[in-house]
XYZ file of C-alpha atoms in Angstrom:
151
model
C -54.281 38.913 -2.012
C -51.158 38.058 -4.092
C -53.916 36.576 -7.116
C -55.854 39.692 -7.024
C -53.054 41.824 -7.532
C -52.482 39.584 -10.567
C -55.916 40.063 -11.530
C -55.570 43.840 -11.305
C -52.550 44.175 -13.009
C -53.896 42.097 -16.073
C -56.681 44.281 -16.329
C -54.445 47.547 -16.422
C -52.007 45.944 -19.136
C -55.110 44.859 -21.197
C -55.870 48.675 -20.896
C -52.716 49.784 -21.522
C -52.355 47.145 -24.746
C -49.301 45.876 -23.452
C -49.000 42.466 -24.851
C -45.804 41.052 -23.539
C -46.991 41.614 -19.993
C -50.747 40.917 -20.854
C -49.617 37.485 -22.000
C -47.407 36.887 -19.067
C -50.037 37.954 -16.732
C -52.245 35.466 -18.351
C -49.961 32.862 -18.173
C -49.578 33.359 -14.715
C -53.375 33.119 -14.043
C -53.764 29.548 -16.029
C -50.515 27.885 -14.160
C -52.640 29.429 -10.451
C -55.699 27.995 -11.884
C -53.586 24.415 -12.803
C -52.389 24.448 -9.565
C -56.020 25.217 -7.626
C -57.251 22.061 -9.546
C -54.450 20.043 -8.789
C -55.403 20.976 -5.226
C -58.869 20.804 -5.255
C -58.639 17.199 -5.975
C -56.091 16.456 -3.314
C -59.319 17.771 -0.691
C -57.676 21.257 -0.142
C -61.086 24.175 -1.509
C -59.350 26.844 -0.706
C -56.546 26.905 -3.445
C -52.985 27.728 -3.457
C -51.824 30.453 -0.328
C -50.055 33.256 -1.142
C -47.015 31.942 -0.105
C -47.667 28.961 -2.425
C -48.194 31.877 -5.245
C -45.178 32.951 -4.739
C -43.319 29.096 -4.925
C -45.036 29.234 -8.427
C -43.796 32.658 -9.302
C -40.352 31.755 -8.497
C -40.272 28.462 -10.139
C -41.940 30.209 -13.128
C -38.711 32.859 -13.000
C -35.950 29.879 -12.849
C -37.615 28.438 -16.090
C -36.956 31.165 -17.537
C -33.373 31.760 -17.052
C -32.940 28.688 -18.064
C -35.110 28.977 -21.740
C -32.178 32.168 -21.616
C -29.689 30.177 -21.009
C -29.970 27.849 -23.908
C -31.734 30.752 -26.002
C -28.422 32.399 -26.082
C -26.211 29.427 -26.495
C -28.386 28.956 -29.450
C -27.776 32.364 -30.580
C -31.690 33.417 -30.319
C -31.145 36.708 -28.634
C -34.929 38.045 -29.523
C -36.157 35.160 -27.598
C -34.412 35.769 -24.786
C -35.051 39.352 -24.414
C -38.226 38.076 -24.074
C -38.163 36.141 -21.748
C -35.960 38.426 -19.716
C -38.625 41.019 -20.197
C -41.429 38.017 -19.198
C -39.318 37.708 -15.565
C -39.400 41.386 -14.849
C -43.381 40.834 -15.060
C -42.992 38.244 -13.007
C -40.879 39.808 -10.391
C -42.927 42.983 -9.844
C -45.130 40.452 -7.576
C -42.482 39.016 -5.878
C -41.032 40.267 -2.625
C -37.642 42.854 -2.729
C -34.867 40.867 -3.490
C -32.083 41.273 -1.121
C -29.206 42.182 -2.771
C -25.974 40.221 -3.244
C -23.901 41.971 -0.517
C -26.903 41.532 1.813
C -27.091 37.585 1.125
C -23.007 37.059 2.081
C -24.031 39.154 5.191
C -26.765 37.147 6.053
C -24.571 33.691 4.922
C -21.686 34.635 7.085
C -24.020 35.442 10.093
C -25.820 32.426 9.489
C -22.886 30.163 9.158
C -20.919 31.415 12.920
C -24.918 31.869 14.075
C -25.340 28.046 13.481
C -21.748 27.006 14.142
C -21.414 25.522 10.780
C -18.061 24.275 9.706
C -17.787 22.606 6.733
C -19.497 21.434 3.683
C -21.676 18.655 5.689
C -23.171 21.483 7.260
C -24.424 23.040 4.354
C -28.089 21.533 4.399
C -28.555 22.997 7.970
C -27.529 26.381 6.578
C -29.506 26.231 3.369
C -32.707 25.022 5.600
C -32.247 27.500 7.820
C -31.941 30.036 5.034
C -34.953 28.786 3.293
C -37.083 28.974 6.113
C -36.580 32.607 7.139
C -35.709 34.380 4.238
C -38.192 32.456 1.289
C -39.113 34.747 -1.590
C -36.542 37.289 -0.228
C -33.251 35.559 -1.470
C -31.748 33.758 -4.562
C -30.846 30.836 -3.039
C -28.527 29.344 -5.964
C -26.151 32.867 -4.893
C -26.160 31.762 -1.043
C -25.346 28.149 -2.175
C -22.249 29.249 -4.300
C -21.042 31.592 -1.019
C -21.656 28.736 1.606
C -19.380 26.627 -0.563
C -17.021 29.166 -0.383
C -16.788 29.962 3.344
C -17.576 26.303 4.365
C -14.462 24.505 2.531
């Protein structure tokens, strides 16, 4: 569902002769089709899941704030409006974000909900977080706030 939404979306920006998203879109499409091939050959016909989509959408978004990263240590600001503008593309197919407020809710909950008390407990937390709220949450924020609460 999540690939033909892709699909769809190319079409309309091809339409609309938008060429940073158009581009995006596309590259979106060749890294799904890397990916099918790569599992095609491991036995799997079906292809990647949606949820797997969205693994590769989110990995595709941390390589970008990383190109931003050293775009703007390297003072290349054009290029990293780009890409900026590339991971708002990217993120229209990704579920809501939860918000940072709503992560330290869900952290602290999580933390007296598992009885977690310092930083050895951490993994638990962070698995548990993973598990039930993938695609929803940034987990690099709710890392940074378990280290806080679980000193």
């Amino acid at each position: 569902m999540l690939r033909k939404q892709i699909s769809v979306s190319l079409q309309e920006a091809l339409k609309a002769k938008n060429q940073t998203k158009t581009s995006t879109l596309r590259l979106i499409l060749a890294a799904l089709k890397d990916r099918d091939i790569a599992e095609r050959s491991k036995g799997n016909a079906n292809g990647l899941n949606d949820d797997a989509i969205l693994k590769l959408l989110q990995s595709m978004i941390k390589q970008r704030k990383e190109s931003i990263e050293f775009y703007e240590k390297g003072n290349r600001l054009e290029l990293a409006d780009k890409e900026k503008e590339e991971i708002n593309h990217i993120k229209n197919f990704l579920p809501k974000q939860l918000s940072e407020n709503e992560v330290k809710t869900i952290v602290k909950s999580t933390i007296s909900e598992l009885g977690a008390k310092d930083v050895r407990d951490m993994g638990k937390v962070m698995s548990f977080l993973r598990e039930k709220y993938s695609g929803q949450m940034d987990l690099s924020i709710a890392g940074k706030l378990l280290k806080e609460h679980l000193v």
